[in-house]
Coordinates of N, CA and C and ligand atoms in Angstrom, one line a residue:
X1 N 3.4 12.0 30.8 CA 4.3 11.4 29.6 C 4.5 9.6 29.3
X2 N 4.0 9.6 28.3 CA 4.3 7.6 27.8 C 5.6 7.8 27.1
X3 N 6.5 6.5 27.4 CA 7.7 6.5 27.0 C 7.2 5.8 25.7
X4 N 6.7 5.1 25.2 CA 6.8 4.3 24.0 C 5.3 4.2 23.6
X5 N 4.3 3.8 22.4 CA 3.7 3.8 21.8 C 3.5 2.8 21.3
X6 N 2.5 1.8 21.5 CA 2.7 0.5 20.4 C 1.3 0.5 19.8
X7 N 1.6 1.1 18.8 CA 0.1 2.1 17.3 C -0.3 0.8 16.5
X8 N -1.6 0.6 16.2 CA -2.1 -0.4 15.6 C -3.6 -0.7 14.9
X9 N -4.1 -1.2 14.9 CA -5.7 -1.2 14.6 C -6.2 -2.3 15.6
X10 N -6.0 -3.2 16.3 CA -6.4 -3.4 17.6 C -8.0 -4.1 17.2
X11 N -8.0 -4.4 15.8 CA -9.7 -5.3 15.4 C -9.4 -6.6 15.5
X12 N -10.0 -7.0 16.4 CA -9.0 -6.8 18.3 C -8.0 -7.4 18.2
X13 N -8.2 -7.0 19.4 CA -6.7 -6.9 20.6 C -6.4 -8.8 20.3
X14 N -5.6 -9.0 20.2 CA -5.2 -10.5 20.7 C -4.5 -10.8 21.1
X15 N -4.2 -12.2 21.6 CA -2.5 -12.6 22.2 C -1.4 -12.6 22.2
X16 N -1.2 -12.3 20.6 CA -0.5 -11.9 20.2 C 0.4 -10.3 20.3
X17 N -0.6 -9.4 20.1 CA -0.1 -8.0 20.9 C -0.4 -8.0 22.1
X18 N -0.9 -8.8 22.8 CA -0.8 -8.6 24.6 C 0.8 -9.4 25.1
X19 N 1.3 -10.3 24.4 CA 2.6 -10.8 24.9 C 3.5 -9.9 24.3
X20 N 3.0 -9.1 23.1 CA 3.9 -7.8 23.0 C 3.9 -7.1 23.8
X21 N 2.5 -6.2 24.4 CA 2.9 -5.3 25.5 C 2.8 -5.8 26.7
X22 N 3.4 -7.0 27.2 CA 3.4 -7.8 27.9 C 5.0 -7.5 28.5
X23 N 5.9 -7.7 27.0 CA 7.4 -8.1 27.4 C 7.8 -6.7 27.3
X24 N 7.1 -5.1 26.2 CA 8.4 -4.6 25.9 C 7.4 -3.3 27.6
X25 N 6.8 -3.6 28.5 CA 5.9 -2.7 29.1 C 7.3 -2.5 30.5
X26 N 8.3 -3.7 30.9 CA 9.4 -3.8 32.0 C 10.2 -3.0 31.5
X27 N 10.6 -2.8 30.1 CA 11.6 -2.4 29.2 C 11.0 -0.9 29.2
X28 N 10.1 -0.4 28.8 CA 10.0 1.0 28.8 C 9.5 1.6 29.7
X29 N 8.9 0.9 30.5 CA 8.4 1.7 31.6 C 7.1 1.8 31.6
X30 N 6.6 3.0 30.4 CA 5.2 3.3 30.5 C 4.8 2.7 28.4
X31 N 3.8 2.4 28.7 CA 3.7 2.1 27.4 C 2.0 2.4 27.3
X32 N 1.6 3.3 25.9 CA 0.5 3.6 25.3 C -0.1 3.0 24.2
X33 N -0.6 1.9 24.2 CA -1.6 1.0 23.4 C -2.6 1.9 22.7
X34 N -2.1 2.7 21.1 CA -2.4 3.4 21.2 C -3.6 3.0 19.4
X35 N -4.7 3.0 19.7 CA -6.0 2.9 18.8 C -6.0 3.5 17.9
X36 N -5.8 3.0 16.6 CA -5.7 3.9 15.3 C -7.0 3.8 14.6
X37 N -7.6 5.5 14.5 CA -8.8 5.5 14.1 C -8.5 5.9 12.2
X38 N -9.3 5.1 11.5 CA -8.5 5.4 10.3 C -10.4 5.4 9.1
X39 N -10.5 6.8 9.3 CA -11.9 6.4 8.9 C -12.3 6.0 7.4
X40 N -11.1 5.9 6.4 CA -11.3 5.2 5.2 C -11.4 3.6 5.3
X41 N -10.8 3.0 6.7 CA -10.9 1.7 6.6 C -12.5 1.2 6.9
X42 N -12.3 -0.1 6.9 CA -13.4 -1.0 7.5 C -13.3 -1.4 8.7
X43 N -13.8 -1.4 9.8 CA -13.4 -2.0 11.3 C -14.9 -3.3 11.5
X44 N -14.3 -4.3 12.1 CA -15.2 -5.4 12.4 C -16.4 -4.5 13.5
X45 N -15.0 -4.4 14.7 CA -15.7 -3.1 15.8 C -15.4 -2.1 15.7
X46 N -15.9 -1.4 16.3 CA -16.1 0.3 16.4 C -14.7 0.6 17.3
X47 N -14.5 2.3 17.6 CA -13.6 2.8 17.9 C -13.5 2.1 19.2
X48 N -14.8 2.9 19.8 CA -15.1 2.9 21.4 C -15.0 0.9 21.6
X49 N -15.3 0.2 20.9 CA -15.6 -1.2 21.2 C -14.3 -1.9 21.2
X50 N -13.2 -1.0 20.2 CA -11.6 -1.4 20.3 C -11.1 -1.6 21.1
X51 N -11.7 -0.1 21.7 CA -10.8 0.8 23.4 C -11.5 -0.4 24.4
X52 N -12.3 -0.4 24.5 CA -13.0 -1.2 25.8 C -12.8 -2.8 25.6
X53 N -12.3 -3.5 24.3 CA -11.8 -4.7 24.2 C -10.2 -4.9 25.1
X54 N -9.8 -3.9 24.6 CA -8.0 -4.0 24.8 C -8.0 -3.3 26.3
X55 N -9.1 -2.2 26.7 CA -8.8 -2.0 28.3 C -8.9 -2.7 29.2
X56 N -9.8 -3.7 28.8 CA -10.1 -5.1 29.7 C -9.4 -6.4 29.6
X57 N -8.4 -6.5 29.0 CA -7.7 -7.4 28.1 C -6.1 -6.9 28.8
X58 N -5.8 -5.3 29.1 CA -4.8 -5.1 29.5 C -5.0 -5.1 31.8
X59 N -6.4 -5.1 31.6 CA -6.2 -4.3 33.1 C -5.4 -5.1 34.3
X60 N -5.0 -4.7 34.7 CA -4.3 -5.4 36.1 C -2.2 -5.1 35.1
X61 N -2.0 -4.3 34.1 CA -0.7 -4.7 33.6 C -0.2 -3.3 34.2
X62 N 0.3 -3.1 35.0 CA 1.1 -1.6 35.3 C 1.8 -1.1 33.9
X63 N 1.8 0.2 34.4 CA 2.2 1.3 33.5 C 1.9 1.5 31.9
X64 N 0.3 0.5 31.7 CA -0.3 0.6 30.2 C -1.3 1.5 30.2
X65 N -1.5 2.1 29.0 CA -2.7 3.0 28.8 C -3.4 2.6 28.0
X66 N -4.6 3.1 27.6 CA -5.1 3.0 25.8 C -5.7 4.1 25.2
X67 N -4.9 4.5 24.3 CA -5.4 5.3 24.0 C -5.8 5.6 22.4
X68 N -7.1 6.2 22.0 CA -7.4 6.4 20.7 C -6.5 7.4 19.3
X69 N -6.2 7.5 18.6 CA -5.9 8.6 17.7 C -6.3 8.5 16.4
X70 N -6.7 9.6 15.7 CA -6.8 9.7 14.3 C -5.7 10.2 13.5
X71 N -5.0 9.8 12.1 CA -3.5 10.6 11.9 C -2.2 9.9 12.4
X72 N -1.2 11.2 11.8 CA 0.0 10.1 12.1 C 0.8 9.6 13.5
X73 N 0.8 7.9 13.5 CA 1.3 7.9 14.8 C 2.5 9.2 15.4
X74 N 3.7 9.6 14.7 CA 4.2 10.6 14.9 C 3.8 12.1 15.1
X75 N 3.1 12.3 14.9 CA 2.3 13.4 15.7 C 1.4 13.4 17.1
X76 N 1.0 11.8 17.8 CA 0.6 11.7 18.8 C 2.0 11.8 19.9
X77 N 3.4 11.1 18.4 CA 4.8 10.8 19.9 C 5.3 12.6 20.5
X78 N 4.8 13.1 19.4 CA 5.2 14.4 19.3 C 4.7 15.0 20.2
X79 N 3.6 15.1 20.7 CA 2.3 15.6 20.9 C 2.3 15.1 22.5
X80 N 3.1 14.0 22.9 CA 2.9 13.3 24.7 C 4.3 13.3 24.7
X81 N 5.0 13.6 23.9 CA 6.5 13.5 24.3 C 7.0 11.4 23.9
X82 N 6.0 11.0 23.5 CA 6.4 9.8 23.6 C 8.0 9.2 22.2
X83 N 8.9 8.8 22.8 CA 9.8 8.5 22.2 C 10.0 7.6 21.2
X84 N 9.4 6.2 21.8 CA 9.2 4.9 20.8 C 8.5 4.5 20.5
X85 N 8.0 3.9 19.4 CA 6.8 3.4 18.5 C 7.9 1.7 18.7
X86 N 6.9 0.8 19.3 CA 6.6 -0.2 19.5 C 5.6 -0.9 18.0
X87 N 6.6 -2.2 17.6 CA 6.0 -2.6 16.4 C 6.4 -4.6 16.3
X88 N 5.6 -5.0 16.2 CA 5.8 -6.4 16.3 C 6.2 -7.2 14.9
X89 N 6.7 -7.9 14.8 CA 7.0 -8.8 13.8 C 6.9 -10.0 13.3
X90 N 5.9 -10.7 13.0 CA 5.8 -11.7 12.5 C 6.6 -12.9 11.4
X91 N 5.7 -12.6 10.2 CA 6.6 -13.6 9.1 C 7.4 -12.1 8.4
X92 N 8.1 -13.0 7.4 CA 9.0 -12.0 6.8 C 8.4 -11.0 5.6
X93 N 7.0 -11.4 6.0 CA 5.8 -10.8 4.8 C 5.8 -9.6 5.7
X94 N 5.8 -9.6 7.3 CA 5.6 -7.5 8.0 C 6.9 -7.1 7.9
X95 N 8.1 -7.2 7.4 CA 9.4 -6.9 7.3 C 8.9 -5.2 6.4
X96 N 8.5 -5.6 5.0 CA 8.8 -5.1 3.9 C 8.0 -3.4 4.7
X97 N 6.8 -3.6 5.1 CA 6.0 -2.7 5.1 C 6.1 -1.7 6.8
X98 N 6.9 -2.9 7.4 CA 7.6 -1.8 8.9 C 8.9 -1.1 8.6
X99 N 9.6 -2.1 7.9 CA 10.8 -1.0 7.3 C 10.6 0.2 6.7
X100 N 9.4 0.3 6.1 CA 9.0 1.7 4.7 C 8.4 2.6 5.9
X101 N 7.7 1.7 6.9 CA 6.5 2.9 8.0 C 8.2 3.2 8.8
X102 N 8.6 2.6 9.9 CA 9.9 3.1 10.5 C 11.0 4.2 10.0
X103 N 11.2 4.0 8.6 CA 12.1 5.0 8.1 C 11.6 6.4 7.7
X104 N 9.7 6.3 7.1 CA 9.0 7.7 7.1 C 8.9 8.1 8.5
X105 N 8.8 7.2 9.3 CA 8.4 7.9 10.7 C 9.9 8.6 11.5
X106 N 10.9 8.1 11.2 CA 12.6 8.9 11.5 C 12.7 9.8 10.2
X107 N 12.1 9.9 9.3 CA 12.1 11.1 8.4 C 11.5 12.3 9.0
X108 N 9.8 11.3 9.5 CA 8.5 12.9 10.0 C 9.5 13.1 11.6
X109 N 9.8 12.3 12.2 CA 10.6 12.5 13.8 C 11.4 12.2 14.4
X110 N 12.9 12.5 13.5 CA 14.0 12.3 14.0 C 13.9 11.7 15.3
X111 N 13.4 12.2 16.0 CA 14.3 11.6 17.2 C 13.1 10.4 18.3
X112 N 12.4 10.1 17.1 CA 10.9 8.9 17.6 C 12.1 7.6 16.8
X113 N 12.4 6.6 18.1 CA 13.0 5.5 17.6 C 11.7 4.7 17.1
X114 N 11.8 3.8 16.5 CA 10.9 2.6 16.2 C 11.7 1.3 16.6
X115 N 11.3 0.3 17.5 CA 11.6 -0.9 18.6 C 10.8 -2.2 17.9
X116 N 11.6 -2.8 16.8 CA 10.7 -4.2 16.4 C 10.7 -5.2 17.0
X117 N 9.8 -5.7 17.6 CA 9.9 -6.9 18.3 C 9.6 -7.7 17.7
X118 N 10.1 -8.7 18.4 CA 9.8 -10.3 17.2 C 8.9 -11.3 18.0
X119 N 7.6 -11.9 17.5 CA 6.5 -12.0 18.0 C 6.8 -13.4 18.5
X120 N 6.5 -13.9 19.6 CA 7.1 -15.6 20.4 C 6.7 -16.4 19.3
X121 N 7.4 -17.5 19.7 CA 6.6 -18.7 18.5 C 5.6 -19.1 18.1
X122 N 4.9 -19.0 19.6 CA 3.0 -19.2 20.0 C 2.3 -18.6 19.3
X123 N 2.4 -17.5 19.3 CA 1.8 -16.2 18.7 C 2.2 -16.0 17.1
X124 N 2.9 -16.4 16.7 CA 4.0 -15.9 15.0 C 2.0 -16.0 13.9
X125 N 1.8 -16.5 13.9 CA 0.9 -17.1 13.0 C -1.0 -16.3 13.6
X126 N -1.1 -15.6 14.4 CA -1.7 -15.1 14.9 C -2.2 -13.6 14.5
X127 N -2.9 -12.8 13.7 CA -3.1 -12.2 13.4 C -5.1 -11.9 14.1
X128 N -5.5 -10.6 14.2 CA -6.8 -10.0 14.4 C -7.1 -10.9 13.0
X129 N -6.9 -10.2 11.9 CA -7.5 -11.3 10.3 C -7.4 -12.5 10.8
X130 N -7.3 -12.9 10.8 CA -6.9 -15.0 10.9 C -7.8 -15.0 12.3
X131 N -7.7 -14.4 13.3 CA -8.8 -14.7 14.0 C -10.3 -14.1 13.8
X132 N -10.3 -14.3 13.6 CA -11.7 -13.3 12.7 C -12.5 -13.7 11.7
X133 N -11.2 -14.7 10.8 CA -11.8 -15.3 9.4 C -12.4 -17.0 10.5
X134 N -11.3 -17.1 11.2 CA -11.8 -18.4 11.9 C -12.8 -18.0 13.0
X135 N -13.1 -17.2 13.4 CA -14.3 -16.9 14.5 C -15.9 -16.7 13.2
X136 N -15.5 -16.2 12.1 CA -16.5 -16.2 11.4 C -16.9 -17.1 10.6
X137 N -16.0 -18.3 10.9 CA -16.5 -19.6 9.8 C -16.9 -20.8 11.4
X138 N -17.3 -19.9 12.9 CA -17.4 -21.0 13.4 C -16.5 -21.7 14.3
X139 N -14.9 -21.5 14.1 CA -14.1 -22.1 14.7 C -13.6 -21.4 16.0
X140 N -13.2 -22.1 16.6 CA -12.9 -21.9 18.1 C -11.4 -21.3 18.2
X141 N -11.7 -20.0 18.5 CA -10.0 -18.9 18.9 C -9.5 -18.9 20.8
X142 N -10.1 -20.0 21.3 CA -9.2 -20.3 22.6 C -8.1 -19.6 22.4
X143 N -7.3 -19.0 23.6 CA -6.1 -18.9 23.4 C -5.5 -18.0 22.6
X144 N -6.4 -18.0 21.8 CA -5.8 -16.6 20.2 C -6.1 -15.5 20.4
X145 N -6.7 -15.3 21.3 CA -7.4 -13.7 21.6 C -7.6 -13.9 23.3
X146 N -7.6 -13.5 24.2 CA -8.5 -13.3 25.6 C -10.3 -14.0 25.9
X147 N -9.9 -14.1 27.0 CA -11.4 -15.0 27.1 C -13.1 -13.8 26.7
X148 N -12.4 -12.1 27.3 CA -13.9 -11.8 26.6 C -14.1 -11.1 24.8
X149 N -12.7 -11.2 24.8 CA -12.9 -11.1 22.8 C -13.7 -12.1 21.9
X150 N -13.1 -13.3 22.7 CA -13.6 -14.0 22.2 C -15.0 -14.3 21.8
X151 N -15.5 -13.8 22.9 CA -17.2 -14.1 23.6 C -17.8 -12.8 22.7
X152 N -16.6 -12.0 22.3 CA -17.5 -10.5 21.6 C -17.5 -10.9 20.0
X153 N -16.4 -12.0 19.7 CA -16.4 -12.4 18.1 C -17.6 -13.0 18.2
X154 N -17.6 -14.5 19.0 CA -19.1 -14.7 18.9 C -20.2 -14.4 18.7
X155 N -20.3 -13.0 19.8 CA -21.4 -12.2 19.0 C -21.9 -11.6 18.0
X156 N -20.3 -11.3 17.4 CA -20.5 -10.4 16.2 C -21.1 -11.1 15.6
X157 N -20.6 -12.7 15.5 CA -21.0 -13.8 14.1 C -21.4 -14.5 14.6
X158 N -23.0 -14.7 15.9 CA -23.7 -14.9 16.2 C -24.8 -15.6 14.6
X159 N -25.1 -15.0 14.0 CA -26.0 -15.4 12.7 C -25.5 -15.6 11.4
X160 N -24.4 -14.9 11.8 CA -23.3 -15.6 10.6 C -23.0 -17.0 10.7
X161 N -22.5 -16.8 12.0 CA -22.4 -18.9 12.3 C -23.5 -19.8 11.8
X162 N -24.4 -19.0 12.7 CA -25.9 -20.0 12.3 C -26.5 -20.7 11.1
X163 N -26.2 -19.0 10.2 CA -26.6 -19.7 9.3 C -25.9 -20.2 8.5
X164 N -24.4 -20.7 8.4 CA -23.9 -21.4 7.8 C -23.8 -23.1 8.2
X165 N -23.9 -22.8 9.6 CA -24.3 -24.7 10.6 C -26.3 -24.9 9.5
X166 N -26.9 -23.8 9.6 CA -28.0 -24.3 8.8 C -28.0 -24.8 7.5
X167 N -26.9 -24.6 6.6 CA -26.4 -24.8 4.8 C -25.7 -25.6 5.5
X168 N -24.7 -26.4 6.1 CA -23.7 -27.1 6.2 C -25.0 -28.4 6.4
X169 N -25.8 -28.2 7.0 CA -26.9 -29.3 7.9 C -27.7 -29.6 6.4
X170 N -28.0 -28.7 5.9 CA -28.6 -29.1 5.0 C -27.8 -29.6 3.4
X171 N -26.3 -29.5 3.8 CA -26.1 -29.7 2.2 C -26.1 -31.4 2.2
X172 N -26.1 -31.7 0.6 CA -26.7 -33.4 0.7 C -24.9 -34.2 1.3
Ligands
ADP1 P1 -1.6 -2.8 11.8 O1 -3.3 -2.5 11.3 O2 -1.2 -1.1 12.0 O3 -1.1 -3.6 11.3 P2 -2.6 -4.7 14.3 O4 -3.8 -4.0 15.0 O5 -3.1 -6.0 12.9 O6 -2.5 -3.1 13.5 O7 -1.3 -4.7 14.6 C1 -0.7 -4.1 15.4 C2 0.9 -4.7 16.0 O8 1.3 -5.6 15.9 C3 1.6 -4.4 14.2 O9 3.1 -3.5 14.6 C4 1.6 -6.0 14.4 O10 2.8 -6.2 14.1 C5 1.6 -7.2 15.6 N1 1.4 -7.8 15.8 C6 -0.3 -8.3 15.2 N2 -0.2 -9.8 16.1 C7 1.7 -10.1 16.3 C8 1.9 -11.3 17.0 N3 0.3 -12.6 17.0 N4 2.7 -11.3 17.0 C9 3.6 -10.0 17.4 N5 2.9 -9.2 17.2 C10 2.2 -8.4 16.1

């Protein structure tokens, strides 16, 4: 039984996600990083890739495991007996969505509490989306993601960055 679930897309896992899990694991004891799979959503990395990247990033952190789930997080919580859903909060813009989700989850599963953890200052601007945006334009995402994720992004965007560089060179 895992005490806590940290759900998200993790497309891909970033240093901000890792910071949250490192901070909550000593409090919760056991945490499952739950990769959500939504067939209606477009991802850069497949669910298998996102799982492998997360597992590699979390290797060596005790009490943490990675799992995949399609559907409501509260259903996974009920199935495994987890009592806490962990979410990270960065800017005020995250707040409204998280408030709605926490209250909806409370309605669906009153036994499950949402635990909101503020992003550390050095990671509050880091998101999977901004990291992808930077990487696909050939910028460095060093320190914003683990080294193996940086490599995976470089590989995934290699052709696109090559084309971009060629166009930049050709420009007057
Ligand atoms: P989702 O699509 O569910 O938002 P994400 O993978 O983007 O999935 O994020 C999972 C959780 O991690 C969310 O609660 C999000 O707010 C939080 N999070 C993302 N980036 C950071 C960060 N840099 N610092 C703290 N929390 C973060």
